[in-house]
Rosetta silent file (secondary structure, phi, psi, omega in degrees, C-alpha in Angstrom):
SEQUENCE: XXXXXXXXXXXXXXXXXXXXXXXXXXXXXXXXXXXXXXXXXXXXXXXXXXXXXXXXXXXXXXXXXXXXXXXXXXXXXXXXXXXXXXXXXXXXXXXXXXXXXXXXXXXXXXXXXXXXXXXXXXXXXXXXXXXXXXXXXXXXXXXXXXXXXXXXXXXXXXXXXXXXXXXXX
SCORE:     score description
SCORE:     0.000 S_00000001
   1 L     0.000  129.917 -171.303   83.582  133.245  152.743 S_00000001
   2 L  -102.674  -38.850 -141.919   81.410  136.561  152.927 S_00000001
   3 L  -122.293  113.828 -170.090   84.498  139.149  153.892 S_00000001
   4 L   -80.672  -40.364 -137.479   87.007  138.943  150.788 S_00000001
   5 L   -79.199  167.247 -158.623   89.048  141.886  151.861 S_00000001
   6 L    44.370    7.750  167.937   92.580  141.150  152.937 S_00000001
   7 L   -71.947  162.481  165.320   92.120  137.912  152.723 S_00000001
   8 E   -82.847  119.387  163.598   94.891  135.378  150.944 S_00000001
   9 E  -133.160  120.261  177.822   94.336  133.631  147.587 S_00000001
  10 E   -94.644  121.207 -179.563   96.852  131.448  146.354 S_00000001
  11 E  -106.864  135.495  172.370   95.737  130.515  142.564 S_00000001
  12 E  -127.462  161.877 -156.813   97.557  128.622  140.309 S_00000001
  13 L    81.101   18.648 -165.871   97.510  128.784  136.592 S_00000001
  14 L   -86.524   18.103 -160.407   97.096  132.036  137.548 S_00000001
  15 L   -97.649  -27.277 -172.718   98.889  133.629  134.391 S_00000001
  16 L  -143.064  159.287  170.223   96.033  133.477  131.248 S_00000001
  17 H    80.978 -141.268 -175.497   92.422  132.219  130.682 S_00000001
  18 H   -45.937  -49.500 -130.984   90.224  131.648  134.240 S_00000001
  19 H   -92.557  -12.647  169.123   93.212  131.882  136.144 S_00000001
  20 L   -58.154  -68.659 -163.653   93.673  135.494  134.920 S_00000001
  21 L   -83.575   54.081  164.708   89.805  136.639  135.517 S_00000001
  22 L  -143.045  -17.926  166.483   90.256  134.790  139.282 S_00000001
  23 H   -54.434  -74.875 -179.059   93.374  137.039  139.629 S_00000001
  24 H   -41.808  -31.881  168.147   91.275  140.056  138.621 S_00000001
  25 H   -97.714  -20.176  143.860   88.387  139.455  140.872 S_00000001
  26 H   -53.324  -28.279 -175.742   90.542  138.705  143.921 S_00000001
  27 L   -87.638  -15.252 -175.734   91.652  141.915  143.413 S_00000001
  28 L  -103.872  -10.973  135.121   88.807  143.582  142.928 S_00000001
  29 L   -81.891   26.246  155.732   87.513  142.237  146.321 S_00000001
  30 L    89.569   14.675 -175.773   90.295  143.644  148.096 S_00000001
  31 L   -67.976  147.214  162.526   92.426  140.171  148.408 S_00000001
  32 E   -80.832  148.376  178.872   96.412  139.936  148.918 S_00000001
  33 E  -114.864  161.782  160.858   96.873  137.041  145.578 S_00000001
  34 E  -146.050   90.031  169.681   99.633  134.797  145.214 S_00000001
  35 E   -56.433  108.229  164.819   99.729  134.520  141.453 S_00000001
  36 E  -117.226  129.689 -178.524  101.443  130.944  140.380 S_00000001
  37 L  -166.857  147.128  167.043  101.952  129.881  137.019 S_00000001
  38 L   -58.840  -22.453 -179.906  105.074  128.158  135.146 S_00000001
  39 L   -73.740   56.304 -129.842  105.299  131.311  132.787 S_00000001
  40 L   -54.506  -41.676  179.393  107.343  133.862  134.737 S_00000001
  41 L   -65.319  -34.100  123.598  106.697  136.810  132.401 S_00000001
  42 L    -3.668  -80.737 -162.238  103.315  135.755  131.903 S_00000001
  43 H   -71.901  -31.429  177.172  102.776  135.667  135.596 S_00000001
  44 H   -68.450    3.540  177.971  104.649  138.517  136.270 S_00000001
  45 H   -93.805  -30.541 -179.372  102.147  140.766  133.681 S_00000001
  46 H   -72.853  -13.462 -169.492   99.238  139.276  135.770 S_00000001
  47 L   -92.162  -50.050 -162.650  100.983  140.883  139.401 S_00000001
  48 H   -62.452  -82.127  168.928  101.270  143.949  137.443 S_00000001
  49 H   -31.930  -15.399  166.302   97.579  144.152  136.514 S_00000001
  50 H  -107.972  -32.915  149.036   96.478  143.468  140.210 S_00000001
  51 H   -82.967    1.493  168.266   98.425  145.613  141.475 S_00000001
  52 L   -55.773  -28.721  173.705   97.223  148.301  139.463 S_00000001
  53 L   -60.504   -6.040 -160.142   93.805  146.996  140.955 S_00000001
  54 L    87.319   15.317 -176.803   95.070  147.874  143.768 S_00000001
  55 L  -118.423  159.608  173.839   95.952  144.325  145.370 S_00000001
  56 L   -79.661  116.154 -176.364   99.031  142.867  146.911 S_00000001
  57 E  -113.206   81.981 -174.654  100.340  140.927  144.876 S_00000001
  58 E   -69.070  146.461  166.018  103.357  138.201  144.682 S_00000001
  59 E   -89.678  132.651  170.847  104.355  136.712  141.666 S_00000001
  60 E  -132.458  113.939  152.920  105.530  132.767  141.936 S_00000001
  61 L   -50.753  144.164 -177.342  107.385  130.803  138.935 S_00000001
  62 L  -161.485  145.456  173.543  106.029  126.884  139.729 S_00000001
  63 L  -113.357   88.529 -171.135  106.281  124.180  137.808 S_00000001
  64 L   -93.199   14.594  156.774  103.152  122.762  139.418 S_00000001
  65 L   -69.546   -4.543 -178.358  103.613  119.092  137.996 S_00000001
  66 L  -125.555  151.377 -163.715  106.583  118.843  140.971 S_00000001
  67 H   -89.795  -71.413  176.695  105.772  118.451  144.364 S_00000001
  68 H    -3.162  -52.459 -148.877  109.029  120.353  145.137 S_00000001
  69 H   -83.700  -55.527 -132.527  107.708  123.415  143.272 S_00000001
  70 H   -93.090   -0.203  172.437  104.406  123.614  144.295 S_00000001
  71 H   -97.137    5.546  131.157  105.788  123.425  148.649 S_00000001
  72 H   -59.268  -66.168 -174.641  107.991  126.221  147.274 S_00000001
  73 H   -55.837  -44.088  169.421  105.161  128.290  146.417 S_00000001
  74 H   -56.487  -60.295 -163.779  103.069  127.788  149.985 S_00000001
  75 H   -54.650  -60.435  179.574  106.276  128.509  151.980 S_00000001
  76 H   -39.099  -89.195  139.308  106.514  131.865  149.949 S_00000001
  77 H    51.668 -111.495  165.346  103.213  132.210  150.435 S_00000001
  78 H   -54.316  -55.108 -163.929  103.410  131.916  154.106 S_00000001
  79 H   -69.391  -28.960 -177.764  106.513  133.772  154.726 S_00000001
  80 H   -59.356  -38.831 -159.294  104.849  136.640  152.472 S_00000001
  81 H  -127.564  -33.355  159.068  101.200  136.878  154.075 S_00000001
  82 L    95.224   -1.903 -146.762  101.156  134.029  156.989 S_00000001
  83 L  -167.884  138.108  166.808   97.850  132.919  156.242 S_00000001
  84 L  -123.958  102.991  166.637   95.860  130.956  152.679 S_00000001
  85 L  -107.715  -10.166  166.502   92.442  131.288  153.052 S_00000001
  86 E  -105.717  171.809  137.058   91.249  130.760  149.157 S_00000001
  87 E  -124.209  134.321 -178.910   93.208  127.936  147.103 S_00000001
  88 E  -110.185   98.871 -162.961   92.542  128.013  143.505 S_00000001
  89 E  -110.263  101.827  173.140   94.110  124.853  141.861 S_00000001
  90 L   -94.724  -44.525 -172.279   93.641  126.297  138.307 S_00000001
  91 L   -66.419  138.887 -161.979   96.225  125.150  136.590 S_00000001
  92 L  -170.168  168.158 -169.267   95.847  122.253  133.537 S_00000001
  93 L  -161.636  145.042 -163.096   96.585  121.303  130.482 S_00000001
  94 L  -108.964  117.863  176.405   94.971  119.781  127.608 S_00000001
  95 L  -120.858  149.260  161.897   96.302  116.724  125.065 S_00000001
  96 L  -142.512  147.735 -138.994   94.722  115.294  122.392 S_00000001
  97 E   105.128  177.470 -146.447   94.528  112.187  120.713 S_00000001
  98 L   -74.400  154.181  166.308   94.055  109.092  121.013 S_00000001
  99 L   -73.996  -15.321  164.896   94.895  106.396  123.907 S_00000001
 100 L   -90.072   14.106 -177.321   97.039  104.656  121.605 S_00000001
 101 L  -127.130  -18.442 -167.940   98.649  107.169  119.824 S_00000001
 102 L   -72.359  123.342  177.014   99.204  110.164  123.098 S_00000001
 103 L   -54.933  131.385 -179.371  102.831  109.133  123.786 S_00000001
 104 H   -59.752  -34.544  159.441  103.300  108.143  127.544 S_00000001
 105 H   -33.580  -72.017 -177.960  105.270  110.867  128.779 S_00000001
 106 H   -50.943  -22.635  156.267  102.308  113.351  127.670 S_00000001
 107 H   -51.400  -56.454  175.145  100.210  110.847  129.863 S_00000001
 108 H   -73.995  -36.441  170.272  102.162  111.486  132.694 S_00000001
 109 H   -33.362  -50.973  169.398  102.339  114.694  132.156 S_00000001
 110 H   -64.222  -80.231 -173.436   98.280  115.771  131.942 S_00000001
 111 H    -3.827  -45.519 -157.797   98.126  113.321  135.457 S_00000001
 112 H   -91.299  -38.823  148.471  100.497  115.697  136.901 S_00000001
 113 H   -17.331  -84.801 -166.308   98.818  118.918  135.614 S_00000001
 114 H   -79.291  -33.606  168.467   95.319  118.267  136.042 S_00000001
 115 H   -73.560  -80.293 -170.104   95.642  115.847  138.904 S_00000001
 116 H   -59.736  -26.985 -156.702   98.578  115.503  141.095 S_00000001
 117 H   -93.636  -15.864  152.282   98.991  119.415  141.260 S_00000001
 118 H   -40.379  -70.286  165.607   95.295  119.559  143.089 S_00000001
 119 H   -41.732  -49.098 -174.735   97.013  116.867  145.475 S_00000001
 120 H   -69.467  -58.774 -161.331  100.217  118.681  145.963 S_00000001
 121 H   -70.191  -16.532 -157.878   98.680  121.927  146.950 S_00000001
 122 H   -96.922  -29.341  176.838   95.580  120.401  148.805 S_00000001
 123 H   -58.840  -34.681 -171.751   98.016  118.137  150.407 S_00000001
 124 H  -118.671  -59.853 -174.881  100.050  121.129  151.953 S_00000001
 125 L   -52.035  -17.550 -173.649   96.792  123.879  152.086 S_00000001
 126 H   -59.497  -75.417 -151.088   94.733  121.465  154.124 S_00000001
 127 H   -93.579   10.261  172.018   96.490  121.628  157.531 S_00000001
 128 H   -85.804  -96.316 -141.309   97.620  125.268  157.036 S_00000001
 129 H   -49.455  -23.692  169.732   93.784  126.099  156.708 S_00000001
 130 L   -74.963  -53.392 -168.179   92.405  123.381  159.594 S_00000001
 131 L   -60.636  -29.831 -173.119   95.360  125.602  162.015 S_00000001
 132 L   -87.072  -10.085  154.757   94.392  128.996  161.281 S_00000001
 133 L    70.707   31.472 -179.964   91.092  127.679  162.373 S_00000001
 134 L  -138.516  176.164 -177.025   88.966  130.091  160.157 S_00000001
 135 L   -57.441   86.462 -168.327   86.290  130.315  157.053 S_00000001
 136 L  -121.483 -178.586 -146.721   88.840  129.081  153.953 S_00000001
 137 E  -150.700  137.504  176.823   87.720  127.901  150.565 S_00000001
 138 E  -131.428  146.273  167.026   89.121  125.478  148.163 S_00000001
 139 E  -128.682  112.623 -157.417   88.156  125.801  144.667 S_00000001
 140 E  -124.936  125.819 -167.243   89.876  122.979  142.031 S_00000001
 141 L   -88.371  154.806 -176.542   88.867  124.049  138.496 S_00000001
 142 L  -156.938  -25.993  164.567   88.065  121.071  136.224 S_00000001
 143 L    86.067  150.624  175.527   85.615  121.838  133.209 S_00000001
 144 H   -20.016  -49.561 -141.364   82.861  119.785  131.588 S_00000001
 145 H   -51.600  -13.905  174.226   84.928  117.624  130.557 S_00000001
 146 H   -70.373  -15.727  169.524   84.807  116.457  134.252 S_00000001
 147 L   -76.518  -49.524 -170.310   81.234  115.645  133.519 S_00000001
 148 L  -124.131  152.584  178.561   81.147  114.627  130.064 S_00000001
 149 L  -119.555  133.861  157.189   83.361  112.599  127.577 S_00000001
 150 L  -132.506  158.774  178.000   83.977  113.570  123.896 S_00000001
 151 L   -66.892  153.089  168.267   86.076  111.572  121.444 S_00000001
 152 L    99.131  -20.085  156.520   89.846  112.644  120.909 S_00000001
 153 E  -128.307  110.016  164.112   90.765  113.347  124.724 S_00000001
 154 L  -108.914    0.880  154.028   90.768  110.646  126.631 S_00000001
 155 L   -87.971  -19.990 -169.917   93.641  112.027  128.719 S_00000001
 156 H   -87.567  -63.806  168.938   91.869  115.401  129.494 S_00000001
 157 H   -51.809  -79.067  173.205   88.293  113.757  130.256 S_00000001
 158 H    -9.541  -97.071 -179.196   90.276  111.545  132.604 S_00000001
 159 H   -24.988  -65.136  175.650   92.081  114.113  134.562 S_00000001
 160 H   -13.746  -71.221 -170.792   88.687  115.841  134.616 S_00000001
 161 H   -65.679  -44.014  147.568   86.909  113.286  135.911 S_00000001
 162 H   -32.853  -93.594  155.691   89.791  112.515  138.772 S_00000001
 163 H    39.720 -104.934 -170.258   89.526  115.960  139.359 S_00000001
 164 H   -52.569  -59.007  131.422   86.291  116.371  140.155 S_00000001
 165 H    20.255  -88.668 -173.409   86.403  113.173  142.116 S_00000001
 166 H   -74.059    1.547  172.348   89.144  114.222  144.616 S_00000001
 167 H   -91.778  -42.326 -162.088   86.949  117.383  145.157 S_00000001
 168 H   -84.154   -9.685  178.909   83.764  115.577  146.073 S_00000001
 169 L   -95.632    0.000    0.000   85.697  113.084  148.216 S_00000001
């Protein structure tokens, strides 16, 4: 994508860290964003700050571990702006310790985080972006660690590695 302005980026994770500065730089290339993040005050501080930039902004509470959640957020989305042309699957989360000691819940939990919520949005963003027939962009954030293993997260380096995976496939 050469021509930023007025285009649609829905980012998720979009309330602190990357998912902040990917707010801030949609906005400062003229984008409408559709900020998502589970933190509503959080996300809502990030809406504030772009539109100050000057961008149209929506705010979306998501739990983006639920499929439910995250085909709430596209339908907003759509009915707000009609059109996704970046997706930013930002959002993740990091446990640590060991595989015998991370409790299984927190297992499923990174999976749904780091993984599944790439699927869920890519899953619904796909065949909006093949229909509208134009130049769209998917960008699924993933970190070294999708590269590299260190000791003490072997749920994070997973997800990582899946990650990065389902982008190159």
């Amino acid at each position: 994508m050469k021509d930023f302005k007025n285009r649609v980026a829905l980012i998720t994770g979009a309330a602190n860290g990357f998912g902040r500065e990917f707010v801030k730089e949609c906005a400062r290339r003229g984008m409408k964003i559709a900020a998502v993040d589970i933190e509503k005050d959080e996300v809502e501080a990030v809406g504030v700050l772009a539109r100050e930039m000057g961008a149209e902004t929506i705010c979306i509470q998501a739990d983006v571990t639920k499929f439910e959640d995250a085909e709430q957020a596209v339908k907003q989305v759509m009915d707000a702006y009609g059109q996704i042309d970046l997706l930013m699957n930002n959002a993740g989360v990091a446990v640590p310790g060991f595989v015998w000691d991370l409790p299984v819940r927190d297992w499923e939990w990174i999976v749904h985080a780091n993984v599944l919520s790439h699927v869920y949005f890519m899953k619904l963003v796909i065949p909006i972006m093949i229909e509208q027939k134009t130049h769209c962009h998917i960008v699924n954030t993933a970190s070294v660690a999708g590269m590299i293993t260190s000791n003490g997260m072997p749920a994070y380096h997973a997800t990582k590695h899946a990650a990065v995976a389902l982008s190159e496939s």
